[in-house]
PDB file of C-alpha atoms in Angstrom:
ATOM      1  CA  UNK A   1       0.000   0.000   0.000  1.00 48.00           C
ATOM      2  CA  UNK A   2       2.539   2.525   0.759  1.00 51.00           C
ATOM      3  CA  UNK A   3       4.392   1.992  -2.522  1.00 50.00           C
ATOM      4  CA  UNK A   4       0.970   2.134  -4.437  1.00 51.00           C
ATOM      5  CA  UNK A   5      -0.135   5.811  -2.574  1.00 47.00           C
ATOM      6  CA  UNK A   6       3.338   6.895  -3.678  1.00 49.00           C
ATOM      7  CA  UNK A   7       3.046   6.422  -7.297  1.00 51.00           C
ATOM      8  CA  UNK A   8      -0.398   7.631  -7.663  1.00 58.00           C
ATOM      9  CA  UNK A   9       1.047  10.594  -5.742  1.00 75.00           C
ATOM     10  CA  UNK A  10       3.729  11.071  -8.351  1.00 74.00           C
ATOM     11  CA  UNK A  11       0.915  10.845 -11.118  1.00 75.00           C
ATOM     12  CA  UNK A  12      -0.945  12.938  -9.719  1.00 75.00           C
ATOM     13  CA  UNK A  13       2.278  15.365  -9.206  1.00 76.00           C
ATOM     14  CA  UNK A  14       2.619  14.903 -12.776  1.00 73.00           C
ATOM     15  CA  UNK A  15      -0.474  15.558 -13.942  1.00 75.00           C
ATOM     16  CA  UNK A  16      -1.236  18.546 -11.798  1.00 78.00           C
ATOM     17  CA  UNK A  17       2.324  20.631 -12.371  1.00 78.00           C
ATOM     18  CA  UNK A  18       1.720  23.832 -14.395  1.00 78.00           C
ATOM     19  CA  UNK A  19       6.047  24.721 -13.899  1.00 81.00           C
ATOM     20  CA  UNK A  20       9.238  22.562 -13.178  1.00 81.00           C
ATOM     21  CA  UNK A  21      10.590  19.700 -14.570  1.00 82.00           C
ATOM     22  CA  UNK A  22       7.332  17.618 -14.385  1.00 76.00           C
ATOM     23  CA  UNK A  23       5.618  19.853 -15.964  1.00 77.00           C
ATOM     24  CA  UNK A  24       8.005  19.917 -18.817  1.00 77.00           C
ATOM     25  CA  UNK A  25       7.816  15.988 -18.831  1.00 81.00           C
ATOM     26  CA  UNK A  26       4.061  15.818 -18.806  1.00 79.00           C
ATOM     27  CA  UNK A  27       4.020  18.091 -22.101  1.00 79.00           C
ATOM     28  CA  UNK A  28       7.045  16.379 -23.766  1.00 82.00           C
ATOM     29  CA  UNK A  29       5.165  12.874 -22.895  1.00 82.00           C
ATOM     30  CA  UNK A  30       1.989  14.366 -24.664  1.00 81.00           C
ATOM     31  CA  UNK A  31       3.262  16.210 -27.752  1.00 80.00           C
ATOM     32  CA  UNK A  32       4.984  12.853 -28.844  1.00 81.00           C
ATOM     33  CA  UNK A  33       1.872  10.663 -27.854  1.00 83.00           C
ATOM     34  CA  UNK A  34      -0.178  13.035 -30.439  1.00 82.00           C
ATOM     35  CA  UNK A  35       2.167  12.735 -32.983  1.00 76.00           C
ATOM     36  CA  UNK A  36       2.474   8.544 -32.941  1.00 80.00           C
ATOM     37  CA  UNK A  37      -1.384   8.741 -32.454  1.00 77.00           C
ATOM     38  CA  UNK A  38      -1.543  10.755 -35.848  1.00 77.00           C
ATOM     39  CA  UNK A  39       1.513   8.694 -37.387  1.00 76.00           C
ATOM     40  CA  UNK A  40      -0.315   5.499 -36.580  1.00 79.00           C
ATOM     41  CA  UNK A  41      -3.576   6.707 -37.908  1.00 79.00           C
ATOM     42  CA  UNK A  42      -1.797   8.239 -40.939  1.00 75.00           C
ATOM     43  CA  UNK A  43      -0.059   5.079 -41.555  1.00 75.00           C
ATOM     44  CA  UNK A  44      -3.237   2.494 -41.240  1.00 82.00           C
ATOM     45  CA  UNK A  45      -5.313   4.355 -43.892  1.00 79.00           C
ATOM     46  CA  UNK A  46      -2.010   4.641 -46.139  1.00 79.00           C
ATOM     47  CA  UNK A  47      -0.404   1.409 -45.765  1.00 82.00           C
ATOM     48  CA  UNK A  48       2.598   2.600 -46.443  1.00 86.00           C
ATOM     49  CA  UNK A  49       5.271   4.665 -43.972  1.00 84.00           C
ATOM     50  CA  UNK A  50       6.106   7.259 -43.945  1.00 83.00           C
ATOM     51  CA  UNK A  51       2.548   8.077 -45.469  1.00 90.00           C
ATOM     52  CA  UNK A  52       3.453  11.772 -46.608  1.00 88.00           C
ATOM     53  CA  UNK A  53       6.271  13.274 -48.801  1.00 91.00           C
ATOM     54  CA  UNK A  54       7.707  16.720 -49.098  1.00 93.00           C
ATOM     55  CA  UNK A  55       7.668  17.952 -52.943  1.00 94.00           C
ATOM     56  CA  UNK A  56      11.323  18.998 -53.773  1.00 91.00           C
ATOM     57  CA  UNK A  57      11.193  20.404 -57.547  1.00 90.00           C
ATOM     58  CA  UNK A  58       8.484  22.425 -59.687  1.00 93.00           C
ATOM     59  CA  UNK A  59       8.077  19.361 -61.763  1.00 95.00           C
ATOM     60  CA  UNK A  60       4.637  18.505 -61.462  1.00 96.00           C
ATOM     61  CA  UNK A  61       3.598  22.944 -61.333  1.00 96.00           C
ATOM     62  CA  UNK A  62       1.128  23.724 -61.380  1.00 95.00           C
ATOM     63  CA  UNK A  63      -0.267  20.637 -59.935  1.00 96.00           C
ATOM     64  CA  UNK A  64       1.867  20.268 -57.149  1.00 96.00           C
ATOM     65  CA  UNK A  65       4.680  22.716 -55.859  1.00 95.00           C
ATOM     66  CA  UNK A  66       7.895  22.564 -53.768  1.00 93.00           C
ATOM     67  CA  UNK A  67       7.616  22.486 -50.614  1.00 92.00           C
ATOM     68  CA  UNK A  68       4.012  21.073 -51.070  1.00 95.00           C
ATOM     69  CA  UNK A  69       3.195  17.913 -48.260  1.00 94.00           C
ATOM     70  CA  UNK A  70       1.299  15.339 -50.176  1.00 96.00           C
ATOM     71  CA  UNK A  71      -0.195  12.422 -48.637  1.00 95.00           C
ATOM     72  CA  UNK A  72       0.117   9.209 -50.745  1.00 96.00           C
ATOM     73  CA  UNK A  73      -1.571   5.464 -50.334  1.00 95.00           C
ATOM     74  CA  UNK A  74      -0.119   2.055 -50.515  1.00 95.00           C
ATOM     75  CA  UNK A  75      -0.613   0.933 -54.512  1.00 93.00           C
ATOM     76  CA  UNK A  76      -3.006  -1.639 -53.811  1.00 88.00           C
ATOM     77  CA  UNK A  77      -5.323   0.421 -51.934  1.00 89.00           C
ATOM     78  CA  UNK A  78      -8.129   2.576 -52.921  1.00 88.00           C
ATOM     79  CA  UNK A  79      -7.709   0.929 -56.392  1.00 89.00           C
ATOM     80  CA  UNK A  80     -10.157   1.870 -59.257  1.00 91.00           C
ATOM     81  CA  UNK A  81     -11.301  -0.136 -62.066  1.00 93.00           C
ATOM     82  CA  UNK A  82      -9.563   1.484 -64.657  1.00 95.00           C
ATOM     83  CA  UNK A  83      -6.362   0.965 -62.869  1.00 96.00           C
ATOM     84  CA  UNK A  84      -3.717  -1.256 -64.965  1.00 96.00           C
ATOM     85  CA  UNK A  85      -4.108  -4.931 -63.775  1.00 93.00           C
ATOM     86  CA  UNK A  86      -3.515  -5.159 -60.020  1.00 93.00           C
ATOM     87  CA  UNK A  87      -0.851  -1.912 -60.242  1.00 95.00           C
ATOM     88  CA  UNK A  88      -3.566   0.175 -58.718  1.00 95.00           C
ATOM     89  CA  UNK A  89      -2.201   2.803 -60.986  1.00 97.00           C
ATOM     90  CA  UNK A  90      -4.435   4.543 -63.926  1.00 97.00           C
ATOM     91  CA  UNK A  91      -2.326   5.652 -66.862  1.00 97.00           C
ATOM     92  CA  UNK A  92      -2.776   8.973 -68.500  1.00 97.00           C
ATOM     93  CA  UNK A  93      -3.879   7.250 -71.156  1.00 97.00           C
ATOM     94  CA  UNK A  94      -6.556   5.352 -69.797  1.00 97.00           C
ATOM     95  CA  UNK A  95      -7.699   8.413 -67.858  1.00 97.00           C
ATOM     96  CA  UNK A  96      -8.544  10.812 -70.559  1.00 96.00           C
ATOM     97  CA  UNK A  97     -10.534   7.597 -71.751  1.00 96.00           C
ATOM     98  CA  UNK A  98     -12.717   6.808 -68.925  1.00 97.00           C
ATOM     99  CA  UNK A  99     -12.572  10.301 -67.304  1.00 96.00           C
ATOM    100  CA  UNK A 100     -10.347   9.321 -64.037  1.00 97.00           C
ATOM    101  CA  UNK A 101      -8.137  12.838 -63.302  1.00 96.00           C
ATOM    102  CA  UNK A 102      -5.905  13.293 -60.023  1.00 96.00           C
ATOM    103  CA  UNK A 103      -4.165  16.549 -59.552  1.00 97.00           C
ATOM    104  CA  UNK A 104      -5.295  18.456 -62.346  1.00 95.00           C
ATOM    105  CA  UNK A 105      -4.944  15.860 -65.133  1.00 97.00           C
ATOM    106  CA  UNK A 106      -5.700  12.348 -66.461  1.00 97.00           C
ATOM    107  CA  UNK A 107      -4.424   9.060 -64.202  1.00 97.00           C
ATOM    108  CA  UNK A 108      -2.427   8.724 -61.379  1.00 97.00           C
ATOM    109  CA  UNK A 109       0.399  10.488 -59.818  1.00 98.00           C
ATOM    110  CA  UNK A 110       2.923   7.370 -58.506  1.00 98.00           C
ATOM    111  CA  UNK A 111       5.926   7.982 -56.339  1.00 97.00           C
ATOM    112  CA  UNK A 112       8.473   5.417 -57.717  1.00 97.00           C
ATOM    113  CA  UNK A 113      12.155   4.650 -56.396  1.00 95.00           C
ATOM    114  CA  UNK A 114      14.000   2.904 -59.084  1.00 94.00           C
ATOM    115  CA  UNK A 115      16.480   0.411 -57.234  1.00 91.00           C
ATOM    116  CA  UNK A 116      20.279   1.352 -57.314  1.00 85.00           C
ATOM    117  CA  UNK A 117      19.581   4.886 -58.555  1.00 81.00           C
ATOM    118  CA  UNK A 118      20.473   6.255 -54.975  1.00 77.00           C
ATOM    119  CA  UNK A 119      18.439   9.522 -53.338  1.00 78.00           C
ATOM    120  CA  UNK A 120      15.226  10.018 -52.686  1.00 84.00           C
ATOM    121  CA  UNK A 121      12.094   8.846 -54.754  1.00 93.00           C
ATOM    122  CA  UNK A 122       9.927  11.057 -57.761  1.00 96.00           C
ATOM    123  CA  UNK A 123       6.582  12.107 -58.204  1.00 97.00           C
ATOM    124  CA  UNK A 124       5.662  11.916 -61.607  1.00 98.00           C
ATOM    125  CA  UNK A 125       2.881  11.028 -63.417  1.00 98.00           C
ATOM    126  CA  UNK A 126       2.102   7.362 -64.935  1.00 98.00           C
ATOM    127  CA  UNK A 127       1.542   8.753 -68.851  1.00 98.00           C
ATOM    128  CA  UNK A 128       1.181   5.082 -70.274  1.00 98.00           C
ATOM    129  CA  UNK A 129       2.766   1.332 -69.969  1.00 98.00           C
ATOM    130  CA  UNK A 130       4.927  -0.260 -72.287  1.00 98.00           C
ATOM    131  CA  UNK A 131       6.124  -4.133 -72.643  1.00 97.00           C
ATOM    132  CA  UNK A 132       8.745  -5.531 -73.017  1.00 98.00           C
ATOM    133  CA  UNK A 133      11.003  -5.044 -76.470  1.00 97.00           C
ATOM    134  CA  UNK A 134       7.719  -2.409 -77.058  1.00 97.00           C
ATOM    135  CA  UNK A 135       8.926   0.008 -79.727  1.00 97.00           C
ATOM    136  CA  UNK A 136       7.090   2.281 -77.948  1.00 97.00           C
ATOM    137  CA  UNK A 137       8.030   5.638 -79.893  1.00 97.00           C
ATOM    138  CA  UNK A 138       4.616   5.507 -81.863  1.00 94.00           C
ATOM    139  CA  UNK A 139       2.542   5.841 -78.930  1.00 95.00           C
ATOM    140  CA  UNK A 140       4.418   8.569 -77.145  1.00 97.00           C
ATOM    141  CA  UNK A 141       3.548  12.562 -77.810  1.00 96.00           C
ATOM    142  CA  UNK A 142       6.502  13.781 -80.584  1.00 95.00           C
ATOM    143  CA  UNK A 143       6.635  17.161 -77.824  1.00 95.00           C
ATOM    144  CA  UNK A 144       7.485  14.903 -74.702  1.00 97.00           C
ATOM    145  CA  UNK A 145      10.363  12.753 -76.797  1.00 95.00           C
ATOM    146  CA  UNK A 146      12.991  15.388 -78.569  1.00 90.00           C
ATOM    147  CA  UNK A 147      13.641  12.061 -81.179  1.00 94.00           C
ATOM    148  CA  UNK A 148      12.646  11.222 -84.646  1.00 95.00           C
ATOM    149  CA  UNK A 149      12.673   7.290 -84.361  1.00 96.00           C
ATOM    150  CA  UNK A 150      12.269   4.283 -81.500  1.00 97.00           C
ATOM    151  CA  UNK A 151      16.545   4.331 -82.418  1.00 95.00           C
ATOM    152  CA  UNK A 152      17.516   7.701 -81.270  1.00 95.00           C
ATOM    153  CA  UNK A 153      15.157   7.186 -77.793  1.00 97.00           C
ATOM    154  CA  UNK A 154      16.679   6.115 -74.944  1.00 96.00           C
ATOM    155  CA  UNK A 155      14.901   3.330 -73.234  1.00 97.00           C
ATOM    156  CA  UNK A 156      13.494   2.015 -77.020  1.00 97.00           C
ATOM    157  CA  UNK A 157      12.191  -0.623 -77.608  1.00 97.00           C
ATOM    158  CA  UNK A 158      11.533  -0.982 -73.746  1.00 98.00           C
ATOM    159  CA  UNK A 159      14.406  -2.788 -71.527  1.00 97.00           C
ATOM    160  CA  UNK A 160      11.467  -3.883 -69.496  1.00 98.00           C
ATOM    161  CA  UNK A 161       7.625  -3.505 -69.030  1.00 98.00           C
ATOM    162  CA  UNK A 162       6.811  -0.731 -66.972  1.00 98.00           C
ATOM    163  CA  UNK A 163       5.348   2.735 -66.892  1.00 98.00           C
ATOM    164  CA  UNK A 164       6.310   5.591 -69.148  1.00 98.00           C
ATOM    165  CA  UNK A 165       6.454   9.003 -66.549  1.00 98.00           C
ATOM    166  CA  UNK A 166       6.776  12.618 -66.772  1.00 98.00           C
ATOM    167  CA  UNK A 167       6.429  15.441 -64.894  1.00 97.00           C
ATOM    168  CA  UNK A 168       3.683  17.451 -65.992  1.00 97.00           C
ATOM    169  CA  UNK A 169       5.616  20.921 -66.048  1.00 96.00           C
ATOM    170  CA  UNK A 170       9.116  18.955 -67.722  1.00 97.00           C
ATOM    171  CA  UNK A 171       9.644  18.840 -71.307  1.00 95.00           C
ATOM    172  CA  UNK A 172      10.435  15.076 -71.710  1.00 97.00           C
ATOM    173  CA  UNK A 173       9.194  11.751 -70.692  1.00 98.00           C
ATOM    174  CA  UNK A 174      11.337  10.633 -67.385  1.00 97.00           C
ATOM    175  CA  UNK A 175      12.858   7.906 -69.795  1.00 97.00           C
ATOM    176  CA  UNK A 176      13.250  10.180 -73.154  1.00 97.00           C
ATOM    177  CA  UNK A 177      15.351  12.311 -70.416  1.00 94.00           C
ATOM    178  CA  UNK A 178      17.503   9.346 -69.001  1.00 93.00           C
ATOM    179  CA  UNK A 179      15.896   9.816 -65.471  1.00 93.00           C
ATOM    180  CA  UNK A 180      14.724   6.330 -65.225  1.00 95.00           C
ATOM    181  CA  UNK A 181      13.853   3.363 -67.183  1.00 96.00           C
ATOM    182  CA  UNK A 182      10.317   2.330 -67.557  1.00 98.00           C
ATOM    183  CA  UNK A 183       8.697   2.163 -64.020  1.00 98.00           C
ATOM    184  CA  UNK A 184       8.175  -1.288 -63.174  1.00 98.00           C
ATOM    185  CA  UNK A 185       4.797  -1.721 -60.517  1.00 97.00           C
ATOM    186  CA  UNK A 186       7.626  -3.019 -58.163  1.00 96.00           C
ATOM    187  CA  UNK A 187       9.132   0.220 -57.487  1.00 97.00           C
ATOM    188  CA  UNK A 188       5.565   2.135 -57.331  1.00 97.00           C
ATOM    189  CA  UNK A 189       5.872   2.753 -53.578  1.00 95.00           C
ATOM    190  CA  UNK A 190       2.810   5.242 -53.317  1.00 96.00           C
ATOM    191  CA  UNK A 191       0.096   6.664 -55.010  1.00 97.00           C
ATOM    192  CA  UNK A 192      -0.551  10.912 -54.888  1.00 97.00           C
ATOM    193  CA  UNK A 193      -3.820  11.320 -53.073  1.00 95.00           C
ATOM    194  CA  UNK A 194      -4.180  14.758 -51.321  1.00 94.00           C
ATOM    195  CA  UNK A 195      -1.896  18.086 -51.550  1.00 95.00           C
ATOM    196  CA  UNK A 196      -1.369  20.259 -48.575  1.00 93.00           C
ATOM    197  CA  UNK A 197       0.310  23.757 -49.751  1.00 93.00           C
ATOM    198  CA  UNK A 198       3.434  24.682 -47.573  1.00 89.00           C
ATOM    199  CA  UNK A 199       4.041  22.355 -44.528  1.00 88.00           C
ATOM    200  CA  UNK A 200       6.183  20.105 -46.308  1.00 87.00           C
ATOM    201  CA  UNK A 201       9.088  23.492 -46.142  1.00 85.00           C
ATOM    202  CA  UNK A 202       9.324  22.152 -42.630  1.00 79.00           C
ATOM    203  CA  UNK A 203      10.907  18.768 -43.887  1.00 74.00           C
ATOM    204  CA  UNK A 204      13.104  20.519 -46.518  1.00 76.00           C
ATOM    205  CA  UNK A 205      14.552  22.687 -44.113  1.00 76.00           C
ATOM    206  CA  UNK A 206      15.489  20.014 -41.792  1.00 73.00           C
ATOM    207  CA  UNK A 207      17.278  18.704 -45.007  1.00 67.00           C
ATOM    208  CA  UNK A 208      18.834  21.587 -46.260  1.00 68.00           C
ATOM    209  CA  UNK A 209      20.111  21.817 -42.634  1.00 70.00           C
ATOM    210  CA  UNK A 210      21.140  17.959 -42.506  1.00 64.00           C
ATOM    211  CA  UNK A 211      22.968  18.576 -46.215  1.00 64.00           C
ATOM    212  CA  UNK A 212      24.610  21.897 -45.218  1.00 70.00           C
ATOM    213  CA  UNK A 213      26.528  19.990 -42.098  1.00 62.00           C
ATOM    214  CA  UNK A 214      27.222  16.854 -44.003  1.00 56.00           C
ATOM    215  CA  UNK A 215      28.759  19.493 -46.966  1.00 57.00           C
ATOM    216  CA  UNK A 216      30.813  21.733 -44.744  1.00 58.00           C
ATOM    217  CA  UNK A 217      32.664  18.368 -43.150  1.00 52.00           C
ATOM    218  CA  UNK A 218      32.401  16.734 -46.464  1.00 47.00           C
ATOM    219  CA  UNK A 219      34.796  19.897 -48.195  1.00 48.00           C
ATOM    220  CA  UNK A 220      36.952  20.566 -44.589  1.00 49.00           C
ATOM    221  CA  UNK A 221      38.310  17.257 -45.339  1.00 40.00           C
ATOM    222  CA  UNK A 222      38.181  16.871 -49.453  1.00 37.00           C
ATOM    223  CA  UNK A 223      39.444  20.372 -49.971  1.00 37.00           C
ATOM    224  CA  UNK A 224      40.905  23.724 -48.918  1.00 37.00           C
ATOM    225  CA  UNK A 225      38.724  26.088 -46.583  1.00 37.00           C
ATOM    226  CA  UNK A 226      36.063  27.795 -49.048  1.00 40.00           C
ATOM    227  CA  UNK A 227      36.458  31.622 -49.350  1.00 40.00           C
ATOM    228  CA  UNK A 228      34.493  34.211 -47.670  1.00 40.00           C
ATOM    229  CA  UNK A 229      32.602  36.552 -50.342  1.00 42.00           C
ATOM    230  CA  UNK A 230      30.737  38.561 -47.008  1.00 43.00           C
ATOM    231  CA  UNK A 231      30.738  38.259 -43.259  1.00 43.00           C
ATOM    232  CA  UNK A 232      27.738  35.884 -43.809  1.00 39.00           C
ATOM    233  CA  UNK A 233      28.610  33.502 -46.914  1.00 36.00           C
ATOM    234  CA  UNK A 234      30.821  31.411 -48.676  1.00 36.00           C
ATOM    235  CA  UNK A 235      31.453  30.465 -51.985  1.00 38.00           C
ATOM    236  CA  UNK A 236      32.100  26.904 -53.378  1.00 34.00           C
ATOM    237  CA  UNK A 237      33.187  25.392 -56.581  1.00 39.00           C
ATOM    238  CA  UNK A 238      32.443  21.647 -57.299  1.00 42.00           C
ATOM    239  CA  UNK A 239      35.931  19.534 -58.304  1.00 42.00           C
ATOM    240  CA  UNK A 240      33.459  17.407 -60.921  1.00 40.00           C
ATOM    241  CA  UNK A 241      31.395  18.546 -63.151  1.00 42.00           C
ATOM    242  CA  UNK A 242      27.932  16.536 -63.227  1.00 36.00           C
ATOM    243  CA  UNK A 243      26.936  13.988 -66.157  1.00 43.00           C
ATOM    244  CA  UNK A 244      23.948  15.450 -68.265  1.00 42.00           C
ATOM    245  CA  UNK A 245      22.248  12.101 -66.458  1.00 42.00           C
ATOM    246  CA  UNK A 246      22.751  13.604 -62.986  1.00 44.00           C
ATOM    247  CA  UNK A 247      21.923  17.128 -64.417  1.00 42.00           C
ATOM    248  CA  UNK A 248      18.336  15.980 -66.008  1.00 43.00           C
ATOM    249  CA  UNK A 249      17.600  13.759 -62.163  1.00 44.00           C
ATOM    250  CA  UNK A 250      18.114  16.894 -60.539  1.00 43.00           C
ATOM    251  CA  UNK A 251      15.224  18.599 -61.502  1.00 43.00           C
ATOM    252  CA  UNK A 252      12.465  16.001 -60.424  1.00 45.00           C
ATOM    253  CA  UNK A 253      11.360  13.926 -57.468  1.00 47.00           C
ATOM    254  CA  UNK A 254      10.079  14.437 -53.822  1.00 49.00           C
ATOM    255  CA  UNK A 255      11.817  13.536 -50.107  1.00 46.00           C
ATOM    256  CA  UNK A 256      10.168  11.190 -47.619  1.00 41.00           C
ATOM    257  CA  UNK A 257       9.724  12.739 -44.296  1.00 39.00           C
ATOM    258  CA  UNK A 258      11.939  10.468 -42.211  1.00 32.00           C
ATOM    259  CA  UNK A 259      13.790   8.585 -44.732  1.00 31.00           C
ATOM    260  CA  UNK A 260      16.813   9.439 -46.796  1.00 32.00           C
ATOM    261  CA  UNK A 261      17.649  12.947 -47.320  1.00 31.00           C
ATOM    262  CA  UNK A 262      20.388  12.930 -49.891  1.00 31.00           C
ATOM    263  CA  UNK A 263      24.090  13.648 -49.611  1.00 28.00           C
ATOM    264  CA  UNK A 264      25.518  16.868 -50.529  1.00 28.00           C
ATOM    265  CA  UNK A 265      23.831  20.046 -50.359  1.00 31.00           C
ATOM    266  CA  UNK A 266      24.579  23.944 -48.683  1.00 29.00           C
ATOM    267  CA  UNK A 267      21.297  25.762 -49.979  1.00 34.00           C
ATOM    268  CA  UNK A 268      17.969  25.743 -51.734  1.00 33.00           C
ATOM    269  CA  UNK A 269      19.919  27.122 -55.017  1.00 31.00           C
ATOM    270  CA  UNK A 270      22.792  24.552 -55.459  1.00 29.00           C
ATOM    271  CA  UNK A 271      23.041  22.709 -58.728  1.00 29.00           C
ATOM    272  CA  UNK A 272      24.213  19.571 -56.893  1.00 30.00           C
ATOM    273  CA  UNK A 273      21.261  18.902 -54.549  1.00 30.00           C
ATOM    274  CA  UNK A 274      19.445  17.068 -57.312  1.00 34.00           C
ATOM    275  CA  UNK A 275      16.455  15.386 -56.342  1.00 36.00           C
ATOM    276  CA  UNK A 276      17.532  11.780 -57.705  1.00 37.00           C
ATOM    277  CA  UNK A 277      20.272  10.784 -56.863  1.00 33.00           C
ATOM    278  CA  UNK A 278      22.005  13.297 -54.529  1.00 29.00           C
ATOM    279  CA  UNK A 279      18.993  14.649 -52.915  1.00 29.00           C
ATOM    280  CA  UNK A 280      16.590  17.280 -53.509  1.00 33.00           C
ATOM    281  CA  UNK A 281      15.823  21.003 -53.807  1.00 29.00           C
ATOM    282  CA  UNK A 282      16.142  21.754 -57.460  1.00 27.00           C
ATOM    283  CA  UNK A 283      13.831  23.867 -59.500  1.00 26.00           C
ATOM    284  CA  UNK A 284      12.426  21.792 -61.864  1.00 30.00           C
TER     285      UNK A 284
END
């Protein structure tokens, strides 16, 4: 009994304390209650975890814009009937068919993460699925492809079945541009669902934080100390130039909240902070 009376004592201590040390526990205790509440609720309606992503490029404007939070969905979930067999995804050009339009346009906005590729996943749009060996240069829109024949495409005839992607503010399908090869279901890890303007700036600044350390003792051991151009900046020159490859990846794609972040990165402006594969924050 006298153990008992003193730990409802301290519960109620707890409980009751509006300063000190358990009142500071009590609302610490709380706050991250809430937020696994939320993250478990999040994540059994999703299926998938994290269940939101932070938009890192202006590839999908006007649709969707950095620094936009957007929940997604586990593929299989919440599938329609005009999805492509059990991919749960709608093409673009099934959607302008039966009428199914997510985020301003026709099918389904996937996130995909194409093993091996390195930093975070893309948003893009799923414009249409190819087959294997598919010369699939008839079926794609001449303005998307910057080609005259299946031979001068890259990724014709298809390596692999898959989906054919593009962000819908980038001139170029994802695989015309050499940012991925056709999007196999298998690395669909979500599906778009819901937008929410301006909270995901919260995750990119975390990043751009996380990048900006991992930079500075990146160059303090790679290089000489960068110069000072003001009392407040610096001014660094990358030793490599990037691969047009690298260059195109930069400009599309989307950070989890809570997963990778990317390598290399000291500001929102930075050519190398690429969205696939070093990262994110490019203007796409």
């Amino acid at each position: 009994m006298p153990r008992r009376e003193e730990d409802e004592s301290f519960v109620h201590r707890l409980w009751t304390a509006e300063t000190g040390p358990l009142f500071f526990l009590r609302e610490v205790a709380t706050s991250a209650g809430a937020v696994l509440f939320v993250g478990l609720l999040l994540f059994g309606i999703s299926g998938v975890w994290p269940p939101m992503v932070a938009v890192e490029s202006g590839s999908m404007e006007p649709h969707m814009h950095k620094g936009d939070l957007v929940f997604i969905t586990e593929p299989g979930r919440y599938t329609p009937d005009a999805a492509h067999g059990t991919t749960g995804v709608v093409t673009a050009a099934t959607g302008q068919e039966v009428d199914y339009r997510t985020f301003g346009g026709p099918g389904s906005v996937v996130v995909y993460d194409e093993p091996g590729q390195g930093g975070p996943p893309i948003i893009h749009r799923a414009e249409f699925y190819v087959e294997e060996g598919e010369n699939w240069f008839d079926r794609a829109d001449p303005e998307f492809v910057s080609a005259d024949s299946c031979r001068e495409l890259l990724n014709c005839p298809a390596p692999h079945a898959g989906f054919i992607t593009k962000g819908d503010a980038n001139g170029r399908y994802d695989q015309a541009s050499g940012i991925a090869a056709p999007v196999r279901p298998a690395w669909v890890t979500g599906i778009a669902r819901v937008r929410i303007p301006y909270l995901g700036w919260v995750r990119l600044g975390l990043a751009d934080a996380v990048r900006g350390r991992e930079a500075g003792l990146l160059l303090g051991v790679a290089r000489p100390p960068t110069r000072a151009t003001g009392p407040t900046t610096t001014e660094i020159e990358p030793d490599v130039p990037f691969d047009a490859k690298d260059q195109a990846r930069d400009r599309d794609g989307v950070g989890q909240i809570g997963t990778r972040v990317g390598t290399v990165e000291t500001g929102p402006e930075t050519a190398w902070a690429g969205t696939t594969p070093h990262g994110a924050v490019a203007a796409g």
